[in-house]
PDB file of C-alpha atoms in Angstrom:
ATOM      1  CA  MET A   1     -37.667 -10.610 -12.677  1.00 52.00           C
ATOM      2  CA  THR A   2     -36.441 -13.827 -14.305  1.00 53.00           C
ATOM      3  CA  ALA A   3     -32.842 -14.448 -15.348  1.00 62.00           C
ATOM      4  CA  PRO A   4     -33.230 -13.504 -19.060  1.00 71.00           C
ATOM      5  CA  GLU A   5     -34.401 -10.020 -17.978  1.00 90.00           C
ATOM      6  CA  VAL A   6     -31.244  -9.346 -15.949  1.00 97.00           C
ATOM      7  CA  THR A   7     -28.271  -7.269 -17.105  1.00 97.00           C
ATOM      8  CA  LEU A   8     -24.918  -8.931 -16.386  1.00 98.00           C
ATOM      9  CA  LEU A   9     -22.122  -6.460 -15.631  1.00 98.00           C
ATOM     10  CA  VAL A  10     -18.408  -7.298 -15.544  1.00 98.00           C
ATOM     11  CA  ILE A  11     -16.108  -4.596 -14.180  1.00 98.00           C
ATOM     12  CA  ALA A  12     -12.545  -5.126 -15.334  1.00 98.00           C
ATOM     13  CA  LYS A  13      -9.194  -3.641 -16.280  1.00 97.00           C
ATOM     14  CA  GLU A  14      -7.472  -4.230 -19.584  1.00 98.00           C
ATOM     15  CA  PRO A  15      -4.877  -6.935 -18.780  1.00 97.00           C
ATOM     16  CA  ARG A  16      -1.692  -4.938 -19.303  1.00 97.00           C
ATOM     17  CA  PRO A  17       1.604  -5.651 -17.491  1.00 97.00           C
ATOM     18  CA  GLY A  18       2.050  -3.544 -14.384  1.00 95.00           C
ATOM     19  CA  ARG A  19      -1.640  -2.579 -14.195  1.00 94.00           C
ATOM     20  CA  VAL A  20      -3.270  -5.863 -13.186  1.00 96.00           C
ATOM     21  CA  LYS A  21      -2.635  -8.602 -10.633  1.00 95.00           C
ATOM     22  CA  THR A  22       0.329  -6.800  -9.105  1.00 95.00           C
ATOM     23  CA  ARG A  23       0.089  -8.972  -5.992  1.00 95.00           C
ATOM     24  CA  LEU A  24       1.134 -11.935  -8.145  1.00 96.00           C
ATOM     25  CA  THR A  25       4.567 -10.321  -8.575  1.00 95.00           C
ATOM     26  CA  PRO A  26       6.567 -12.053  -7.293  1.00 93.00           C
ATOM     27  CA  PRO A  27       6.682 -14.952  -7.968  1.00 94.00           C
ATOM     28  CA  PHE A  28       5.415 -14.052 -11.435  1.00 96.00           C
ATOM     29  CA  THR A  29       6.730 -11.272 -13.654  1.00 96.00           C
ATOM     30  CA  PRO A  30       4.397  -8.387 -14.584  1.00 97.00           C
ATOM     31  CA  GLU A  31       4.011  -9.947 -18.036  1.00 97.00           C
ATOM     32  CA  GLU A  32       3.090 -13.323 -16.561  1.00 97.00           C
ATOM     33  CA  ALA A  33       0.671 -11.710 -14.107  1.00 97.00           C
ATOM     34  CA  ALA A  34      -1.007  -9.908 -17.018  1.00 98.00           C
ATOM     35  CA  ALA A  35      -1.248 -13.191 -18.924  1.00 98.00           C
ATOM     36  CA  LEU A  36      -2.985 -14.763 -15.928  1.00 98.00           C
ATOM     37  CA  ALA A  37      -5.308 -11.767 -15.680  1.00 98.00           C
ATOM     38  CA  GLU A  38      -6.174 -12.097 -19.366  1.00 98.00           C
ATOM     39  CA  ALA A  39      -6.978 -15.783 -18.919  1.00 98.00           C
ATOM     40  CA  ALA A  40      -9.124 -15.034 -15.862  1.00 98.00           C
ATOM     41  CA  LEU A  41     -10.988 -12.331 -17.751  1.00 98.00           C
ATOM     42  CA  ALA A  42     -11.509 -14.611 -20.764  1.00 97.00           C
ATOM     43  CA  ASP A  43     -12.948 -17.372 -18.554  1.00 98.00           C
ATOM     44  CA  THR A  44     -15.213 -14.874 -16.812  1.00 98.00           C
ATOM     45  CA  LEU A  45     -16.515 -13.366 -20.037  1.00 98.00           C
ATOM     46  CA  ASP A  46     -17.078 -16.810 -21.523  1.00 97.00           C
ATOM     47  CA  ALA A  47     -19.284 -17.738 -18.543  1.00 97.00           C
ATOM     48  CA  VAL A  48     -21.173 -14.453 -18.906  1.00 97.00           C
ATOM     49  CA  ALA A  49     -21.645 -15.018 -22.655  1.00 97.00           C
ATOM     50  CA  ARG A  50     -23.247 -18.406 -21.914  1.00 96.00           C
ATOM     51  CA  THR A  51     -25.602 -17.073 -19.229  1.00 96.00           C
ATOM     52  CA  PRO A  52     -29.185 -16.088 -20.107  1.00 95.00           C
ATOM     53  CA  ALA A  53     -29.436 -12.306 -19.814  1.00 96.00           C
ATOM     54  CA  ARG A  54     -31.125  -9.229 -21.233  1.00 95.00           C
ATOM     55  CA  ARG A  55     -27.777  -7.482 -21.695  1.00 96.00           C
ATOM     56  CA  ARG A  56     -24.137  -8.437 -21.110  1.00 98.00           C
ATOM     57  CA  VAL A  57     -21.922  -5.428 -20.452  1.00 98.00           C
ATOM     58  CA  LEU A  58     -18.172  -5.156 -19.888  1.00 98.00           C
ATOM     59  CA  VAL A  59     -17.414  -2.029 -17.866  1.00 98.00           C
ATOM     60  CA  LEU A  60     -13.797  -1.588 -18.878  1.00 98.00           C
ATOM     61  CA  ASP A  61     -10.803   0.454 -17.781  1.00 97.00           C
ATOM     62  CA  GLY A  62      -8.736   0.352 -20.973  1.00 97.00           C
ATOM     63  CA  SER A  63      -9.316  -1.030 -24.449  1.00 96.00           C
ATOM     64  CA  PRO A  64     -10.871  -4.322 -25.605  1.00 96.00           C
ATOM     65  CA  GLY A  65      -8.617  -7.073 -26.883  1.00 95.00           C
ATOM     66  CA  PRO A  66      -8.886 -10.489 -28.564  1.00 93.00           C
ATOM     67  CA  TRP A  67     -10.140 -11.904 -25.259  1.00 94.00           C
ATOM     68  CA  LEU A  68     -13.515 -10.174 -25.767  1.00 95.00           C
ATOM     69  CA  PRO A  69     -16.196 -12.615 -27.003  1.00 93.00           C
ATOM     70  CA  ALA A  70     -18.987 -11.640 -29.349  1.00 91.00           C
ATOM     71  CA  GLY A  71     -22.233 -10.392 -27.898  1.00 90.00           C
ATOM     72  CA  LEU A  72     -20.894  -8.200 -25.102  1.00 96.00           C
ATOM     73  CA  GLU A  73     -21.323  -4.449 -24.972  1.00 97.00           C
ATOM     74  CA  VAL A  74     -18.299  -2.456 -23.820  1.00 98.00           C
ATOM     75  CA  VAL A  75     -18.642   0.780 -21.861  1.00 98.00           C
ATOM     76  CA  PRO A  76     -15.880   2.774 -20.168  1.00 97.00           C
ATOM     77  CA  GLN A  77     -15.551   2.944 -16.408  1.00 97.00           C
ATOM     78  CA  CYS A  78     -16.274   6.315 -14.861  1.00 95.00           C
ATOM     79  CA  ALA A  79     -13.672   8.223 -12.861  1.00 95.00           C
ATOM     80  CA  GLY A  80     -13.210   7.875  -9.113  1.00 96.00           C
ATOM     81  CA  GLY A  81     -12.585   5.165  -6.565  1.00 96.00           C
ATOM     82  CA  LEU A  82     -13.852   1.627  -6.954  1.00 96.00           C
ATOM     83  CA  ASP A  83     -17.101   2.413  -5.158  1.00 97.00           C
ATOM     84  CA  GLU A  84     -17.787   5.221  -7.643  1.00 97.00           C
ATOM     85  CA  ARG A  85     -16.966   2.960 -10.572  1.00 97.00           C
ATOM     86  CA  LEU A  86     -19.293   0.228  -9.304  1.00 98.00           C
ATOM     87  CA  ALA A  87     -21.991   2.838  -8.700  1.00 98.00           C
ATOM     88  CA  GLY A  88     -21.485   4.128 -12.234  1.00 97.00           C
ATOM     89  CA  ALA A  89     -21.886   0.630 -13.654  1.00 98.00           C
ATOM     90  CA  PHE A  90     -25.231   0.207 -11.909  1.00 98.00           C
ATOM     91  CA  ALA A  91     -26.307   3.701 -12.936  1.00 96.00           C
ATOM     92  CA  GLY A  92     -26.120   2.593 -16.572  1.00 95.00           C
ATOM     93  CA  CYS A  93     -28.823  -0.044 -16.029  1.00 95.00           C
ATOM     94  CA  ASP A  94     -32.580   0.462 -16.286  1.00 92.00           C
ATOM     95  CA  GLY A  95     -33.561  -2.848 -14.707  1.00 94.00           C
ATOM     96  CA  PRO A  96     -32.239  -5.624 -12.472  1.00 97.00           C
ATOM     97  CA  ALA A  97     -28.497  -6.181 -12.736  1.00 98.00           C
ATOM     98  CA  LEU A  98     -25.842  -8.563 -11.425  1.00 98.00           C
ATOM     99  CA  LEU A  99     -22.286  -7.214 -11.230  1.00 98.00           C
ATOM    100  CA  ILE A 100     -19.113  -9.304 -10.947  1.00 98.00           C
ATOM    101  CA  GLY A 101     -15.389  -8.673 -11.361  1.00 97.00           C
ATOM    102  CA  MET A 102     -12.618 -10.428 -13.292  1.00 97.00           C
ATOM    103  CA  ASP A 103     -11.009 -12.149 -10.291  1.00 96.00           C
ATOM    104  CA  THR A 104     -13.201 -15.270 -10.127  1.00 98.00           C
ATOM    105  CA  PRO A 105     -12.587 -17.270 -13.328  1.00 98.00           C
ATOM    106  CA  GLN A 106     -14.251 -20.269 -11.693  1.00 98.00           C
ATOM    107  CA  VAL A 107     -17.720 -18.705 -12.140  1.00 98.00           C
ATOM    108  CA  THR A 108     -20.250 -20.667 -14.172  1.00 98.00           C
ATOM    109  CA  PRO A 109     -23.489 -19.807 -15.963  1.00 98.00           C
ATOM    110  CA  GLU A 110     -25.318 -21.685 -13.201  1.00 97.00           C
ATOM    111  CA  LEU A 111     -23.900 -19.330 -10.557  1.00 97.00           C
ATOM    112  CA  LEU A 112     -24.712 -16.261 -12.639  1.00 98.00           C
ATOM    113  CA  THR A 113     -28.302 -17.224 -13.438  1.00 97.00           C
ATOM    114  CA  VAL A 114     -30.199 -15.318 -10.750  1.00 96.00           C
ATOM    115  CA  ASP A 115     -33.912 -14.671 -10.381  1.00 94.00           C
ATOM    116  CA  PHE A 116     -35.188 -11.508  -8.690  1.00 95.00           C
ATOM    117  CA  ALA A 117     -38.780 -12.740  -8.490  1.00 92.00           C
ATOM    118  CA  ASP A 118     -38.667 -13.117  -4.694  1.00 92.00           C
ATOM    119  CA  CYS A 119     -35.785 -10.866  -3.652  1.00 96.00           C
ATOM    120  CA  ASP A 120     -34.353  -7.377  -3.976  1.00 98.00           C
ATOM    121  CA  ALA A 121     -30.649  -8.235  -4.017  1.00 98.00           C
ATOM    122  CA  TRP A 122     -28.114 -11.016  -4.462  1.00 98.00           C
ATOM    123  CA  PHE A 123     -24.810 -11.015  -2.593  1.00 98.00           C
ATOM    124  CA  GLY A 124     -21.752 -13.169  -3.313  1.00 98.00           C
ATOM    125  CA  PRO A 125     -19.168 -13.059  -0.496  1.00 98.00           C
ATOM    126  CA  ALA A 126     -15.460 -13.530  -1.213  1.00 97.00           C
ATOM    127  CA  ALA A 127     -13.032 -15.458   0.959  1.00 96.00           C
ATOM    128  CA  ASP A 128     -10.815 -12.389   1.453  1.00 95.00           C
ATOM    129  CA  GLY A 129     -13.617 -10.455   3.138  1.00 97.00           C
ATOM    130  CA  GLY A 130     -14.813  -8.677   0.022  1.00 97.00           C
ATOM    131  CA  PHE A 131     -17.535  -9.702  -2.397  1.00 98.00           C
ATOM    132  CA  TRP A 132     -17.420 -11.206  -5.856  1.00 98.00           C
ATOM    133  CA  ALA A 133     -21.010 -10.514  -6.931  1.00 98.00           C
ATOM    134  CA  LEU A 134     -23.699  -7.952  -6.199  1.00 98.00           C
ATOM    135  CA  GLY A 135     -27.132  -8.061  -7.743  1.00 98.00           C
ATOM    136  CA  LEU A 136     -29.751  -5.336  -7.398  1.00 98.00           C
ATOM    137  CA  ALA A 137     -33.351  -5.539  -8.590  1.00 97.00           C
ATOM    138  CA  GLY A 138     -33.402  -1.747  -8.536  1.00 95.00           C
ATOM    139  CA  PRO A 139     -29.836  -0.732  -9.453  1.00 94.00           C
ATOM    140  CA  ASP A 140     -29.542   2.232  -7.073  1.00 95.00           C
ATOM    141  CA  PRO A 141     -25.951   3.562  -7.211  1.00 97.00           C
ATOM    142  CA  ASP A 142     -26.244   4.836  -3.628  1.00 97.00           C
ATOM    143  CA  LEU A 143     -26.350   1.246  -2.396  1.00 97.00           C
ATOM    144  CA  VAL A 144     -22.669   1.004  -3.408  1.00 98.00           C
ATOM    145  CA  ARG A 145     -21.335   4.548  -3.325  1.00 97.00           C
ATOM    146  CA  GLY A 146     -19.306   5.250  -0.169  1.00 97.00           C
ATOM    147  CA  VAL A 147     -18.685   1.615   0.776  1.00 98.00           C
ATOM    148  CA  PRO A 148     -14.978   1.280   1.717  1.00 97.00           C
ATOM    149  CA  MET A 149     -13.371  -0.946  -0.891  1.00 96.00           C
ATOM    150  CA  SER A 150     -10.363  -3.317  -0.837  1.00 92.00           C
ATOM    151  CA  THR A 151     -10.415  -3.947   2.909  1.00 95.00           C
ATOM    152  CA  PRO A 152     -10.999  -7.152   4.888  1.00 94.00           C
ATOM    153  CA  HIS A 153     -14.384  -5.693   5.887  1.00 97.00           C
ATOM    154  CA  THR A 154     -15.644  -4.561   2.493  1.00 98.00           C
ATOM    155  CA  GLY A 155     -18.060  -7.463   2.155  1.00 98.00           C
ATOM    156  CA  ALA A 156     -19.568  -6.885   5.594  1.00 98.00           C
ATOM    157  CA  ALA A 157     -19.938  -3.165   4.903  1.00 98.00           C
ATOM    158  CA  GLN A 158     -21.631  -3.812   1.560  1.00 98.00           C
ATOM    159  CA  ARG A 159     -23.919  -6.421   3.103  1.00 97.00           C
ATOM    160  CA  ARG A 160     -25.007  -3.876   5.739  1.00 97.00           C
ATOM    161  CA  ARG A 161     -25.918  -1.452   2.955  1.00 97.00           C
ATOM    162  CA  LEU A 162     -28.518  -3.996   1.884  1.00 98.00           C
ATOM    163  CA  ASP A 163     -30.247  -4.028   5.286  1.00 96.00           C
ATOM    164  CA  GLY A 164     -33.994  -3.746   4.815  1.00 96.00           C
ATOM    165  CA  LEU A 165     -33.890  -5.479   1.437  1.00 98.00           C
ATOM    166  CA  ARG A 166     -34.749  -9.085   0.723  1.00 98.00           C
ATOM    167  CA  VAL A 167     -31.287 -10.525   0.061  1.00 98.00           C
ATOM    168  CA  ARG A 168     -30.315 -13.960  -1.214  1.00 98.00           C
ATOM    169  CA  ASP A 169     -26.738 -15.161  -0.864  1.00 97.00           C
ATOM    170  CA  LEU A 170     -24.567 -16.734  -3.528  1.00 98.00           C
ATOM    171  CA  PRO A 171     -21.817 -19.229  -2.586  1.00 98.00           C
ATOM    172  CA  LEU A 172     -18.532 -18.029  -1.091  1.00 98.00           C
ATOM    173  CA  LEU A 173     -15.833 -17.832  -3.788  1.00 98.00           C
ATOM    174  CA  ARG A 174     -12.128 -17.107  -3.701  1.00 97.00           C
ATOM    175  CA  ASP A 175     -10.657 -14.173  -5.624  1.00 96.00           C
ATOM    176  CA  VAL A 176      -7.335 -14.471  -7.432  1.00 97.00           C
ATOM    177  CA  ASP A 177      -5.079 -12.043  -5.579  1.00 94.00           C
ATOM    178  CA  THR A 178      -1.958 -14.018  -4.621  1.00 96.00           C
ATOM    179  CA  ALA A 179      -0.111 -17.013  -6.058  1.00 96.00           C
ATOM    180  CA  ARG A 180      -1.715 -19.190  -3.394  1.00 96.00           C
ATOM    181  CA  ASP A 181      -5.151 -17.957  -4.473  1.00 97.00           C
ATOM    182  CA  ALA A 182      -4.268 -18.678  -8.096  1.00 98.00           C
ATOM    183  CA  ALA A 183      -3.430 -22.306  -7.335  1.00 97.00           C
ATOM    184  CA  ALA A 184      -6.640 -22.800  -5.357  1.00 97.00           C
ATOM    185  CA  VAL A 185      -8.849 -21.220  -8.017  1.00 98.00           C
ATOM    186  CA  ALA A 186      -7.183 -23.223 -10.781  1.00 98.00           C
ATOM    187  CA  GLY A 187      -7.898 -26.355  -8.784  1.00 97.00           C
ATOM    188  CA  ALA A 188     -11.564 -25.385  -8.570  1.00 96.00           C
ATOM    189  CA  ALA A 189     -11.814 -24.932 -12.357  1.00 97.00           C
ATOM    190  CA  PRO A 190      -9.086 -27.178 -13.812  1.00 97.00           C
ATOM    191  CA  ASP A 191     -10.421 -27.096 -17.382  1.00 97.00           C
ATOM    192  CA  GLY A 192     -10.445 -23.330 -17.790  1.00 97.00           C
ATOM    193  CA  ARG A 193      -8.057 -21.002 -19.572  1.00 98.00           C
ATOM    194  CA  PHE A 194      -6.812 -19.679 -16.236  1.00 98.00           C
ATOM    195  CA  ALA A 195      -5.819 -23.124 -14.960  1.00 98.00           C
ATOM    196  CA  THR A 196      -4.152 -23.960 -18.275  1.00 98.00           C
ATOM    197  CA  ARG A 197      -2.169 -20.705 -18.311  1.00 97.00           C
ATOM    198  CA  LEU A 198      -1.104 -21.137 -14.681  1.00 98.00           C
ATOM    199  CA  ALA A 199       0.047 -24.709 -15.347  1.00 97.00           C
ATOM    200  CA  ARG A 200       2.147 -23.585 -18.317  1.00 96.00           C
ATOM    201  CA  LEU A 201       3.780 -20.751 -16.395  1.00 96.00           C
ATOM    202  CA  THR A 202       4.447 -22.985 -13.405  1.00 92.00           C
ATOM    203  CA  ALA A 203       5.946 -25.715 -15.589  1.00 91.00           C
ATOM    204  CA  ALA A 204       8.202 -23.191 -17.335  1.00 83.00           C
ATOM    205  CA  ARG A 205       9.710 -22.226 -13.971  1.00 75.00           C
ATOM    206  CA  ARG A 206      10.810 -25.754 -13.155  1.00 69.00           C
TER     207      ARG A 206
END
């Protein structure tokens, strides 16, 4: 399957204070952390909007806001743990799909343009031991359901679930979890909304 036949999924939370990026507080306030989350989500969705795809779907916990670009479908997340919510996102697809989160605003259309012609899965490892992207030619929810999430071994556990499939790896990326992560990610994508918002918040603290 070529890139334009792929569904791009973004699983995200509405960027509301106290509900997102809580590990950024401190040094940032809940309101500032939410502002950074909104910028990260906006950068991510902009990259998705510019990537060739059959469908572009935001799987959202919460309500859409002005950060939502045109051309994206919005569907609610299902109930349950993160593994269930990821499984539910894949279950809504009837063809190859690539799923990412909102924690890697440095993503680009080039990274997200994947071809399933010679593989069954794509896997994008994260520096914290998790994963930032998972692509499945056949979006079987059971390939995700039951994987322990938010641990230093989540990525390894998910990668093992793909044993027996033809897997291609995407580059290692860093998630935005802590203030140190935020600075590193902003440095990797200095022209994005996330980097601009972080610079403004940092300057205001001086």
